mmCIF file of C-alpha atoms in Angstrom:
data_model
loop_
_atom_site.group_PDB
_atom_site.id
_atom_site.type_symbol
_atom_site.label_atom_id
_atom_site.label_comp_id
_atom_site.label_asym_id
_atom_site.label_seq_id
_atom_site.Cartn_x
_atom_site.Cartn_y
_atom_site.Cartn_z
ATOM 1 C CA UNK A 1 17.428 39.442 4.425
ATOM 2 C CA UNK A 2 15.369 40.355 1.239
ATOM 3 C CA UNK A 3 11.651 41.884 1.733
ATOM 4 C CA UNK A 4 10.379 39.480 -0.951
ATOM 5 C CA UNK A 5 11.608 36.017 -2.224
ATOM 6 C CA UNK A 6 9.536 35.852 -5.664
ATOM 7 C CA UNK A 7 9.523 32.644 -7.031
ATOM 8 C CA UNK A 8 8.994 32.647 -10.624
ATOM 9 C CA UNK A 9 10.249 35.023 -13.216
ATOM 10 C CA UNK A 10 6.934 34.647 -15.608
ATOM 11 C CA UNK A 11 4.167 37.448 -15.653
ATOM 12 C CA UNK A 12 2.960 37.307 -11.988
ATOM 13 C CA UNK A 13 6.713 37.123 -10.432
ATOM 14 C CA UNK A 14 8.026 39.844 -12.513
ATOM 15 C CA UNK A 15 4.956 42.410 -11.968
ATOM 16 C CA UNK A 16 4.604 42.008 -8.343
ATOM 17 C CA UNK A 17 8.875 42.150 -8.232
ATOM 18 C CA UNK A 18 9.189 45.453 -10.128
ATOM 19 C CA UNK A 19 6.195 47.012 -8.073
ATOM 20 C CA UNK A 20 7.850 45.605 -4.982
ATOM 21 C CA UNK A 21 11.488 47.381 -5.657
ATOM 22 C CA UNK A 22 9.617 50.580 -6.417
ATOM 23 C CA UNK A 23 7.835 50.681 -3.401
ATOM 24 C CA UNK A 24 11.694 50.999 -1.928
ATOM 25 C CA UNK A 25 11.520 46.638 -1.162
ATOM 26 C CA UNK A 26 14.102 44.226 -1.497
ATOM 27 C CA UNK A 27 13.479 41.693 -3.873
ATOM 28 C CA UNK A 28 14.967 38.311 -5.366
ATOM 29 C CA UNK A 29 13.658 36.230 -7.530
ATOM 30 C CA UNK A 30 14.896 33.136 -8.415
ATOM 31 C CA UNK A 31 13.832 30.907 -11.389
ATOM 32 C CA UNK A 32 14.419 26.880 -11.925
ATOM 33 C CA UNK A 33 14.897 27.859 -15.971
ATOM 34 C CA UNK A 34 18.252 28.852 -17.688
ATOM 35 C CA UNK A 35 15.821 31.721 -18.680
ATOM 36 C CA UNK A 36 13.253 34.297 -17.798
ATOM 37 C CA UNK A 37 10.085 34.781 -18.638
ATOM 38 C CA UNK A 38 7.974 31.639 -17.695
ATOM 39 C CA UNK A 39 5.929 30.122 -20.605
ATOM 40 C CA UNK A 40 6.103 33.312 -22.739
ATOM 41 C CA UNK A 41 9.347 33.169 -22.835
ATOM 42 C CA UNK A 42 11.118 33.230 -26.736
ATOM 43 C CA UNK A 43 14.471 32.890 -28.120
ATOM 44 C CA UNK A 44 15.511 34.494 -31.486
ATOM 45 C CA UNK A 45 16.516 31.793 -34.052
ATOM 46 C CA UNK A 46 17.106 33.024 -37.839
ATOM 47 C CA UNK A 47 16.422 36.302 -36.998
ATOM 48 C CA UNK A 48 12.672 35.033 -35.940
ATOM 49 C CA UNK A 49 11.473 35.162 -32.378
ATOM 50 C CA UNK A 50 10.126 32.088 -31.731
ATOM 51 C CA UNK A 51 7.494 31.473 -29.072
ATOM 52 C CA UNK A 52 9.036 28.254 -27.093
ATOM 53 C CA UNK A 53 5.721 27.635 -24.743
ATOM 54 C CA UNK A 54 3.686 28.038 -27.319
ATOM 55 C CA UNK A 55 1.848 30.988 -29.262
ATOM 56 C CA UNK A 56 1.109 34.035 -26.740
ATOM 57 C CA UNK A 57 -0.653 36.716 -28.078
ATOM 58 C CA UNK A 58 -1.068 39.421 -25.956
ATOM 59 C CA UNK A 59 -5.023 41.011 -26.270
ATOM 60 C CA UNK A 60 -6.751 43.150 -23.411
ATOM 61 C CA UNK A 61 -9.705 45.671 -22.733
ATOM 62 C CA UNK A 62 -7.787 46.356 -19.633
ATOM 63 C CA UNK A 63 -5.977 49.977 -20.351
ATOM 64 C CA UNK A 64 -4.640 49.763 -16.615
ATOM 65 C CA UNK A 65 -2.845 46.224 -17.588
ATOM 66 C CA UNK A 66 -1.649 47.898 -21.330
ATOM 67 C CA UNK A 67 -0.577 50.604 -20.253
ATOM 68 C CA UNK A 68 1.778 49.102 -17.403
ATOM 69 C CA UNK A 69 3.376 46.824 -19.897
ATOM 70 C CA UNK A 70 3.937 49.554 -21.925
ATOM 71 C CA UNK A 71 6.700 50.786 -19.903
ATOM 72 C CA UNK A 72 8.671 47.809 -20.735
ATOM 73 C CA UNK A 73 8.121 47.402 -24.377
ATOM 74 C CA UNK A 74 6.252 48.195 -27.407
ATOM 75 C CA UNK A 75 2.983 45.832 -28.730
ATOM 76 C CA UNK A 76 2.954 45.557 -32.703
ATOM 77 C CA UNK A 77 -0.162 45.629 -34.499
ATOM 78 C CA UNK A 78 -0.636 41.928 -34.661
ATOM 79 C CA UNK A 79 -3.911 40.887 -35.102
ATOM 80 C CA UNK A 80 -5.000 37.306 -34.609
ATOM 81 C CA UNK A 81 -6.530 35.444 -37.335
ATOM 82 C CA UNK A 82 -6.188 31.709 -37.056
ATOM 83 C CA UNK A 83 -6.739 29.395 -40.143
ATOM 84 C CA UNK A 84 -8.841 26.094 -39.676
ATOM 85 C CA UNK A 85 -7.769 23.095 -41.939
ATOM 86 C CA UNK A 86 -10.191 20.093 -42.093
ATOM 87 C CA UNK A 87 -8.549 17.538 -44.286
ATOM 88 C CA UNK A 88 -7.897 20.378 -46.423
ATOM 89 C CA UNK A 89 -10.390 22.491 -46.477
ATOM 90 C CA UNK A 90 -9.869 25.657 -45.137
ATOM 91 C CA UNK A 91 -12.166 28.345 -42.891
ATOM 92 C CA UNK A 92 -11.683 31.130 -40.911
ATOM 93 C CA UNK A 93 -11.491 31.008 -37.167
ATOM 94 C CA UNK A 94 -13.076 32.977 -35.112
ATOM 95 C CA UNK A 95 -16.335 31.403 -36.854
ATOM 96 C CA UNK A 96 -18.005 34.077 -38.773
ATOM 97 C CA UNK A 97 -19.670 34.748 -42.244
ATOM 98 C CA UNK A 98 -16.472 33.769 -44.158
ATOM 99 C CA UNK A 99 -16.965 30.150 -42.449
ATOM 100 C CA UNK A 100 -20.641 29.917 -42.533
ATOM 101 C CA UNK A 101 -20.289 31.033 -46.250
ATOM 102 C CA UNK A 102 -17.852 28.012 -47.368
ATOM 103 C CA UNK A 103 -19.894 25.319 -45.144
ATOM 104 C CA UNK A 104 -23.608 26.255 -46.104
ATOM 105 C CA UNK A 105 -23.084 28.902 -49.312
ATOM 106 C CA UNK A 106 -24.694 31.339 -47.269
ATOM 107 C CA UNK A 107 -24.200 35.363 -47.940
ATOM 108 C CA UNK A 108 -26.662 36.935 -45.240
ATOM 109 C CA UNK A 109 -26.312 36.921 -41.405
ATOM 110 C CA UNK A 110 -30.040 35.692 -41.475
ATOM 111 C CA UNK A 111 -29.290 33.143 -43.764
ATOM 112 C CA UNK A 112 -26.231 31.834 -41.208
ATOM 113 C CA UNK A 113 -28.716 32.116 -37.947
ATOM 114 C CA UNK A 114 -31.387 30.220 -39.603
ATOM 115 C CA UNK A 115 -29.259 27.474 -40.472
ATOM 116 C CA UNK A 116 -27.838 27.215 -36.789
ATOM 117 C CA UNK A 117 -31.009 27.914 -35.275
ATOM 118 C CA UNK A 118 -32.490 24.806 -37.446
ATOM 119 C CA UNK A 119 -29.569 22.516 -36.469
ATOM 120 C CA UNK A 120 -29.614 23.221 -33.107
ATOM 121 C CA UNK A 121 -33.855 22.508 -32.837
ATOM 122 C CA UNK A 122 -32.768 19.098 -34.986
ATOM 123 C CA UNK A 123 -29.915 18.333 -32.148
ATOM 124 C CA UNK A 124 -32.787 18.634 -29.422
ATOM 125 C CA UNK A 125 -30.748 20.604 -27.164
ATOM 126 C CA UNK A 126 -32.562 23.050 -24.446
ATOM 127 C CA UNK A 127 -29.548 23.842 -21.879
ATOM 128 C CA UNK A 128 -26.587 22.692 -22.925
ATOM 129 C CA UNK A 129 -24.829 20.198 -20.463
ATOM 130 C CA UNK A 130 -21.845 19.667 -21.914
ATOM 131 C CA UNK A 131 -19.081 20.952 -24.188
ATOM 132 C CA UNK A 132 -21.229 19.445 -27.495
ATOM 133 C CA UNK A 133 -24.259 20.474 -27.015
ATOM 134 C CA UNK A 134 -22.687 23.996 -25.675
ATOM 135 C CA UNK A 135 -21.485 23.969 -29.128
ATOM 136 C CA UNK A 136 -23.693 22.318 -31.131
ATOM 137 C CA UNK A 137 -26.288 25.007 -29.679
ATOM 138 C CA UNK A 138 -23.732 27.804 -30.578
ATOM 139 C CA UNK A 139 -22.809 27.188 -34.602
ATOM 140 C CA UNK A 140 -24.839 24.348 -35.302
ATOM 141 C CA UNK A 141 -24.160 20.321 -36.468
ATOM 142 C CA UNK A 142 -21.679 20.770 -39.537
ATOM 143 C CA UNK A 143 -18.914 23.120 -37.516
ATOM 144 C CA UNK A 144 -19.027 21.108 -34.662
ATOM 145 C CA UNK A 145 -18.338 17.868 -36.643
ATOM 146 C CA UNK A 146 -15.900 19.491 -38.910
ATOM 147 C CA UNK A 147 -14.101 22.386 -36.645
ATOM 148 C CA UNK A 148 -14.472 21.309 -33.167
ATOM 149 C CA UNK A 149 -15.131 18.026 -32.656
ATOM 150 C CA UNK A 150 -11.313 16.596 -33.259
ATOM 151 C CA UNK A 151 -9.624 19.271 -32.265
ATOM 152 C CA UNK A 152 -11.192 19.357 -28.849
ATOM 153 C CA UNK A 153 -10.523 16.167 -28.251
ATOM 154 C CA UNK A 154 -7.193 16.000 -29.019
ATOM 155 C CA UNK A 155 -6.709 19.513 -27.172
ATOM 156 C CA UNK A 156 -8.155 17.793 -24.037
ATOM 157 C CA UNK A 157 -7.999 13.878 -24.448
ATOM 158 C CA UNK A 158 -11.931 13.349 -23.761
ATOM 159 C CA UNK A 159 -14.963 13.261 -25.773
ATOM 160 C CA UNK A 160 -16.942 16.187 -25.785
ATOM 161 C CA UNK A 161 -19.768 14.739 -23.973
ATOM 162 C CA UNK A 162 -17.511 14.608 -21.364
ATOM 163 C CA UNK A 163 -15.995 18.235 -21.064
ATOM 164 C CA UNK A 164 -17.730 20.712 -18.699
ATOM 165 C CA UNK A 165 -19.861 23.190 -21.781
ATOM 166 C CA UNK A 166 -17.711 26.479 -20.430
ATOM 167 C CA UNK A 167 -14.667 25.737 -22.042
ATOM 168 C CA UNK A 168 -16.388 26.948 -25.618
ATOM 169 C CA UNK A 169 -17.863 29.663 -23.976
ATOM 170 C CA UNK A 170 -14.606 31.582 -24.712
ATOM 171 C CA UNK A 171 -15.035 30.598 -28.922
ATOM 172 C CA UNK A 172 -16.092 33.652 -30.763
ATOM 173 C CA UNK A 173 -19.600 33.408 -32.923
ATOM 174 C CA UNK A 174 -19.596 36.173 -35.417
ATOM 175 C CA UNK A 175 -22.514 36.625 -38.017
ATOM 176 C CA UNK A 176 -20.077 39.577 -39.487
ATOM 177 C CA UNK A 177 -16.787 39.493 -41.815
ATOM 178 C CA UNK A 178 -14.711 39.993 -38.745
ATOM 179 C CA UNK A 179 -11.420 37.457 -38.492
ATOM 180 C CA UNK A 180 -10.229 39.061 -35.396
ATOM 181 C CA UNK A 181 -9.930 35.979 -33.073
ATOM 182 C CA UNK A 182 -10.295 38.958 -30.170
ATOM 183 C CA UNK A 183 -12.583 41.434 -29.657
ATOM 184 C CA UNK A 184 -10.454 43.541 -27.441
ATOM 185 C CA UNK A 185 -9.374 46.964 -27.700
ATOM 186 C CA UNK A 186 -5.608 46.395 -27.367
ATOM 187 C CA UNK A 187 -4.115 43.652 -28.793
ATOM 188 C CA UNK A 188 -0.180 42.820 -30.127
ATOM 189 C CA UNK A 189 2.824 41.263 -29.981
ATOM 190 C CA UNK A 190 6.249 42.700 -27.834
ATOM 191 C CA UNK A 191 8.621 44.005 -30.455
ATOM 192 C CA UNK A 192 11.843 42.277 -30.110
ATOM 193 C CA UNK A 193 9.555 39.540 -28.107
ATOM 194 C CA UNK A 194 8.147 38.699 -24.890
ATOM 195 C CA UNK A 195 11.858 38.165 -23.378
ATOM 196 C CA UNK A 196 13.275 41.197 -24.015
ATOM 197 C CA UNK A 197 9.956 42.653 -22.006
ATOM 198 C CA UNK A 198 10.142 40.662 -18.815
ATOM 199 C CA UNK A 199 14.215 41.463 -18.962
ATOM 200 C CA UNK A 200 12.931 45.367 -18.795
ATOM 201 C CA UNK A 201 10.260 44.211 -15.951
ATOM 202 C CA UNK A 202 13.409 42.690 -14.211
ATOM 203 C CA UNK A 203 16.462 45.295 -14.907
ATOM 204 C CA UNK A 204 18.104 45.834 -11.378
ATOM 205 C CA UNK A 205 16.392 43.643 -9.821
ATOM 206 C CA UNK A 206 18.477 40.442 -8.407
ATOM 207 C CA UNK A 207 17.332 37.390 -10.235
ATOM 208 C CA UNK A 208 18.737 34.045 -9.724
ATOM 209 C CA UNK A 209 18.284 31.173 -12.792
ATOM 210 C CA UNK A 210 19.033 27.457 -12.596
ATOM 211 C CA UNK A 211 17.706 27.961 -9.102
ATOM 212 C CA UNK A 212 15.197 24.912 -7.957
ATOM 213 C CA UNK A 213 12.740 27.127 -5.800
ATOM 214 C CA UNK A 214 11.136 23.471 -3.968
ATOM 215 C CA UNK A 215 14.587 21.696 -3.886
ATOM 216 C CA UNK A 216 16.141 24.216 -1.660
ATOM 217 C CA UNK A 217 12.768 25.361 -0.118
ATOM 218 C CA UNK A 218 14.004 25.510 3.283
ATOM 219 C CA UNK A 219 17.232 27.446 2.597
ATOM 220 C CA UNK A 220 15.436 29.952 0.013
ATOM 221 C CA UNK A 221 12.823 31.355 2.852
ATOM 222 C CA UNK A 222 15.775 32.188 5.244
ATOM 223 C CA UNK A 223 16.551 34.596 2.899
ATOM 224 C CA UNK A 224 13.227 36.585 3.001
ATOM 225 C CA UNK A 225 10.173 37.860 4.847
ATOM 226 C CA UNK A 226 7.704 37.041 2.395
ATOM 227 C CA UNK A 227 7.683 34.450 -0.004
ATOM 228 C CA UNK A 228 5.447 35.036 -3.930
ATOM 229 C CA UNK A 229 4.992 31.681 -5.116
ATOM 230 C CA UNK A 230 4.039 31.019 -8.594
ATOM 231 C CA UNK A 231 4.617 27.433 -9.287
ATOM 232 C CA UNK A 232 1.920 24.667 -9.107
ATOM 233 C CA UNK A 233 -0.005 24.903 -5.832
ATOM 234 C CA UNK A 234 -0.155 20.761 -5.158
ATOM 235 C CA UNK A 235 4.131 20.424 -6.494
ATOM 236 C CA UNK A 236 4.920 22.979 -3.415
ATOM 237 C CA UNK A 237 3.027 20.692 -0.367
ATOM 238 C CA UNK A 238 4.781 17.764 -1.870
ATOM 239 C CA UNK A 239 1.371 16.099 -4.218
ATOM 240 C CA UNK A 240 0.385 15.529 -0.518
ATOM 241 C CA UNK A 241 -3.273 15.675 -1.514
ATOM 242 C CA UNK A 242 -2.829 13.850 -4.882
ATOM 243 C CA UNK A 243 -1.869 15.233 -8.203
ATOM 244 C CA UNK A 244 -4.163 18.528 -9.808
ATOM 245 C CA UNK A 245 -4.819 17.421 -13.802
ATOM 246 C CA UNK A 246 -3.075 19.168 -16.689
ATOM 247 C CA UNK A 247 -2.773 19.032 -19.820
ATOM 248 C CA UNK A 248 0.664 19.235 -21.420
ATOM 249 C CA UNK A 249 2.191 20.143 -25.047
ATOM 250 C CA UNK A 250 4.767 19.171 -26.512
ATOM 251 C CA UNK A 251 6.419 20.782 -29.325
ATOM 252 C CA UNK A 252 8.039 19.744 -32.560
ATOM 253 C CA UNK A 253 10.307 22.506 -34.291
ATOM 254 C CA UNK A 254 11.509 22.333 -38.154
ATOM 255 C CA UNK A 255 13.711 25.278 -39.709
ATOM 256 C CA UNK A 256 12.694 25.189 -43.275
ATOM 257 C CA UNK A 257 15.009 27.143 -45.902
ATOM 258 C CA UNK A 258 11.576 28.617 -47.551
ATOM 259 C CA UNK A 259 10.024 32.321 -46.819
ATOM 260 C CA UNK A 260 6.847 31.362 -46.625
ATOM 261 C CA UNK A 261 5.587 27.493 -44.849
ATOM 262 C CA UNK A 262 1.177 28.262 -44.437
ATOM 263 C CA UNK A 263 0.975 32.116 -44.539
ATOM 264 C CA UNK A 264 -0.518 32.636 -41.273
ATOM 265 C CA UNK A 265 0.973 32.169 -37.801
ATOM 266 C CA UNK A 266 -1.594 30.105 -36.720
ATOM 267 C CA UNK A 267 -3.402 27.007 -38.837
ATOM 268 C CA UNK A 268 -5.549 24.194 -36.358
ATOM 269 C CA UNK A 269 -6.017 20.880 -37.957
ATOM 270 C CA UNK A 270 -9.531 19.915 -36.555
ATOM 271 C CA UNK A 271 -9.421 16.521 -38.269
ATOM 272 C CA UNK A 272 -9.534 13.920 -35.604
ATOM 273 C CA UNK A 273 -6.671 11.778 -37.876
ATOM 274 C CA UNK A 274 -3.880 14.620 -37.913
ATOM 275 C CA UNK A 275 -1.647 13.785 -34.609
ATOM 276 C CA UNK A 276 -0.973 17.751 -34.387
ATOM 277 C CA UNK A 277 -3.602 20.363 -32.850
ATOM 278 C CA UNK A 278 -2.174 23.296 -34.890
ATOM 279 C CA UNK A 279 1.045 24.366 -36.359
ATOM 280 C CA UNK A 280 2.731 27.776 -35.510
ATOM 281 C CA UNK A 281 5.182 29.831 -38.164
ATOM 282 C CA UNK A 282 6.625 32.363 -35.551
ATOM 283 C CA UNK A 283 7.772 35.018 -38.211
ATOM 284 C CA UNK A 284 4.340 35.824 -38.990
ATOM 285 C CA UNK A 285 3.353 37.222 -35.524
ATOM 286 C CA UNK A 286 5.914 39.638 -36.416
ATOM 287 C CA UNK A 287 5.130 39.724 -40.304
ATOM 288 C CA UNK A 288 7.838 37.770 -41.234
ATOM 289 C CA UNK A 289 10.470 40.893 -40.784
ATOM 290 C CA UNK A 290 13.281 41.269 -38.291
ATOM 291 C CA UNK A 291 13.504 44.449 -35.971
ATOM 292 C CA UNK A 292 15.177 46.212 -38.835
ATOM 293 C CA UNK A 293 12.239 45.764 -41.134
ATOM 294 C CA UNK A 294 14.295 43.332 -43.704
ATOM 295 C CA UNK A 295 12.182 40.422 -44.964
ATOM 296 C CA UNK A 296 13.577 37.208 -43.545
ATOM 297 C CA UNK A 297 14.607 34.714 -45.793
ATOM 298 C CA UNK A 298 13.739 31.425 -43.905
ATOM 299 C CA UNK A 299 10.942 30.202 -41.579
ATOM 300 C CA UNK A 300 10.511 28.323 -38.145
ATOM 301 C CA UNK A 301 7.107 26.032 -37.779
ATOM 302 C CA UNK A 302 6.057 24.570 -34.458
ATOM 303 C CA UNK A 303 3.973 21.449 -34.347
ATOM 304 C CA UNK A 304 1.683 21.383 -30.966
ATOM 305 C CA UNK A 305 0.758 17.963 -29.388
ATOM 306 C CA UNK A 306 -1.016 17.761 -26.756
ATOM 307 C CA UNK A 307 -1.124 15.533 -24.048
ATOM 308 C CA UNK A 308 -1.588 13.893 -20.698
ATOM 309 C CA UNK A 309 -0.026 15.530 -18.088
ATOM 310 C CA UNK A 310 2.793 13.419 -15.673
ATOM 311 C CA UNK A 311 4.574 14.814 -12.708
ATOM 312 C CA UNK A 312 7.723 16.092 -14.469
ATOM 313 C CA UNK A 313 5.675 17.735 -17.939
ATOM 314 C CA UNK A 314 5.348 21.229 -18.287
ATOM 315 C CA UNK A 315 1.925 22.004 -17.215
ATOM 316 C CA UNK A 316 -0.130 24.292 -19.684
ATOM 317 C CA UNK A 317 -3.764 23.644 -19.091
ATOM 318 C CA UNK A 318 -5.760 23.036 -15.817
ATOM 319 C CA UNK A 319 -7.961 20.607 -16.121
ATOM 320 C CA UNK A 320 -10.961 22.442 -14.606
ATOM 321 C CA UNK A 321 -13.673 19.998 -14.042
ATOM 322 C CA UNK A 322 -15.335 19.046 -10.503
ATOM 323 C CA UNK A 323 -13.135 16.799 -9.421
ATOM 324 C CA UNK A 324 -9.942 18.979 -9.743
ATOM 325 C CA UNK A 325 -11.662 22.258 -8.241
ATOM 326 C CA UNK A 326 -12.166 20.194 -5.039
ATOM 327 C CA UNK A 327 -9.001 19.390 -4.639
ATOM 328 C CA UNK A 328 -7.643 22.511 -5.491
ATOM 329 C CA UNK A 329 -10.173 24.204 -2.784
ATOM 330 C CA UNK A 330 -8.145 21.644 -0.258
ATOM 331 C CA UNK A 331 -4.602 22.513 -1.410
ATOM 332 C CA UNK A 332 -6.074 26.380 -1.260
ATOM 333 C CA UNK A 333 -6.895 25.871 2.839
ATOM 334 C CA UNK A 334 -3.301 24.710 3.042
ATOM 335 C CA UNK A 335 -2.302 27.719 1.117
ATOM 336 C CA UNK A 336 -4.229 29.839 3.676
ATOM 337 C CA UNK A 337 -2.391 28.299 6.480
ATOM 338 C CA UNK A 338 1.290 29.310 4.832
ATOM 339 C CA UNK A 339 1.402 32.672 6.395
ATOM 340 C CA UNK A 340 4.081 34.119 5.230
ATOM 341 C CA UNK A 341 3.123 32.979 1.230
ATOM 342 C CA UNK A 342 1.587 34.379 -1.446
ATOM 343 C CA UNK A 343 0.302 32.553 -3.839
ATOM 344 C CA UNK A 344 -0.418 33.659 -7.319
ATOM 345 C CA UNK A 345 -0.394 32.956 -11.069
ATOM 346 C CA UNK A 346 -1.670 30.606 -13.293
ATOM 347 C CA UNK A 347 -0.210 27.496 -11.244
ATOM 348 C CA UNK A 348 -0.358 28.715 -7.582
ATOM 349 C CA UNK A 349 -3.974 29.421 -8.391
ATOM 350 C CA UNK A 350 -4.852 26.446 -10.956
ATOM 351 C CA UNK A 351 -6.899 28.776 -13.178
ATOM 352 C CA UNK A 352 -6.879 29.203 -17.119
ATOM 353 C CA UNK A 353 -5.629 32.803 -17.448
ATOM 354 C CA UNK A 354 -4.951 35.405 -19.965
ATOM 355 C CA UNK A 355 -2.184 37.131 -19.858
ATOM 356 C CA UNK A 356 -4.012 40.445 -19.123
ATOM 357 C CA UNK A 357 -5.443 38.925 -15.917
ATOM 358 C CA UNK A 358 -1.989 37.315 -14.525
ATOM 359 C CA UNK A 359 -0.796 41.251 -14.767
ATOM 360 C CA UNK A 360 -4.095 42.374 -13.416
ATOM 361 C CA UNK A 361 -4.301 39.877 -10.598
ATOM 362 C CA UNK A 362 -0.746 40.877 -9.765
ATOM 363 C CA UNK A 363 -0.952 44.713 -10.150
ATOM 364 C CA UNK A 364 -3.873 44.224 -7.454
ATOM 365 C CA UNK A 365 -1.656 41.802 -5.488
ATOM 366 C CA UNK A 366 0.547 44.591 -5.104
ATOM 367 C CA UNK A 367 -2.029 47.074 -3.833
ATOM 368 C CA UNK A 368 -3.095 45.074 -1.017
ATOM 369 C CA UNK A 369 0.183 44.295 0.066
ATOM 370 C CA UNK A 370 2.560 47.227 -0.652
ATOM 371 C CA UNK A 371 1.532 49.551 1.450
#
């Protein structure tokens, strides 16, 4: 018998697993992937580590949550700085004084507040009540129509009318000439990537891949006391409820024999016409070198597409709106009944989370239940 069956090798699993084994606990884990590391997971192709879920780019104000992971690897000085293209014209993301300067001509912050502060009293808008006017009321008319409108929908598959307005509550507003996309104090990128870090969160620890967690359900918990379950909350009582909304990504990946494909590792195409939300060129995250420093010689580009989720899709993003979060509050009274579960991550708990706050959420997991 094992102290701990943690299902799920991603952020949660492996935090609350290493914490477990040092408080003296047995532990397996056991993973339905060929690999570790959840949805951060990469895989080194030409040299390049190449983010296979997606970009993840670790940021935090959290020192308790940096300096944890910083037993396990080393953060570069990555800093993000996404690249907006509308039908090719390019701005800076987050939206500062560099964007506000190439859609109005304006040099001053007072110049840039005046203009959103008139377009927002031509919009009408008093409390916003919905993702549009939420943004409309943040940068004004022109940005939303050029560097929000598309892209949102695509990102979500609804008209912005129709999206709850705290989903761009997260979108930086700058009226400085600051392009960091995070305002946090610690912020990087895993050197040697995100795989090599959960492999460190995992070394001795018993870890079983290829290994369907709510196929084998019943024989899996005679192995343990206590089961951590990180997978989607609805997928482990069987959809019994109904299905909880995602939305899913897929991914198109093209090796190209050039150095150099956009210059940046992230570029969103807010044009509602381009099929593709953003393109990705891993090597830059790392600035397009390999461990040893050398400059590598080709490059690896990621198209992102999102879309409807479907009962065998990866899930990425819950769709947080009222009807979802009421039938997540039922799934989460069945939860409450499973007493020898824990539920936790991103899935289990159908919330939008940072990185920082899976580790955080865990690391206080652990100190309520290791004692």
């Amino acid at each position: 018998m094992y102290d701990y069956l943690v299902v799920g090798s991603g952020l949660y699993g492996a935090t609350f697993a290493r914490e477990a084994v040092k408080k003296g606990k047995s532990v397996l884990v056991v993973e339905k992937r060929p690999n570790v590391g959840g949805n951060i997971y990469t895989k080194k192709e030409e040299n390049i580590n190449v983010h296979v879920y997606g970009a993840h780019i670790f940021h935090t104000n959290n020192k308790r949550v940096f300096d944890y992971l910083s037993q396990f690897t080393t953060f570069n000085r990555f800093t993000n700085s996404p690249v907006a293209n509308y039908k090719g014209e390019l701005y800076s993301l987050p939206f500062n004084m560099y964007t506000f300067n190439k859609m109005w001509g304006v040099t001053t912050p007072d110049e840039a507040y005046e203009m959103i502060e008139k377009q927002k009293k031509e919009a009408g808008i008093g409390e916003p009540k919905n993702l549009e006017e939420q943004a409309i009321s943040l940068v004004g008319k022109d940005i939303f129509e050029k560097l929000i409108k598309g892209y949102t929908q695509k990102q979500w598959g609804r008209e912005c009318k129709d999206l709850p307005s705290f989903i761009i509550k997260r979108l930086p507003v700058r009226l400085t000439f600051d392009n960091n996309y995070f305002n946090a104090l610690y912020q990087g990128i895993p050197i040697g990537g995100y795989t090599k870090m959960i492999e460190n969160m995992l070394e001795g620890i018993e870890v079983r891949l290829n290994t369907d967690y709510l196929a084998n359900k019943e024989e899996l918990n005679k192995l343990a006391n206590k089961v951590i379950y990180t997978g989607p909350i609805d997928a482990y009582f069987e959809y019994s409820l109904g299905n909880l909304e995602y939305r899913s990504v897929r991914f198109e990946n093209e090796t190209l024999d050039i150095p150099n494909f956009q210059g940046n590792a992230a570029v969103n195409y807010t044009d509602a016409e381009t099929p593709w939300t953003r393109i990705i060129e891993h090597k830059w995250f790392e600035f397009g070198k390999d461990e040893d420093g050398n400059d590598i010689p080709k490059t690896i580009i990621s198209r992102e597409y999102s879309s409807e989720w479907k009962v065998g899709d990866e899930p990425y993003y819950p769709v947080n709106d009222e009807k979802n979060g009421k039938l997540y509050e039922e799934y989460k009274k069945l939860a409450s009944l499973e007493k020898n579960v824990i539920f936790g991550g991103r899935l289990a708990e159908y919330k939008y989370y940072d990185m920082d706050a899976v580790v955080d959420a865990a690391l206080n997991k652990c100190d309520e239940e290791l004692i």
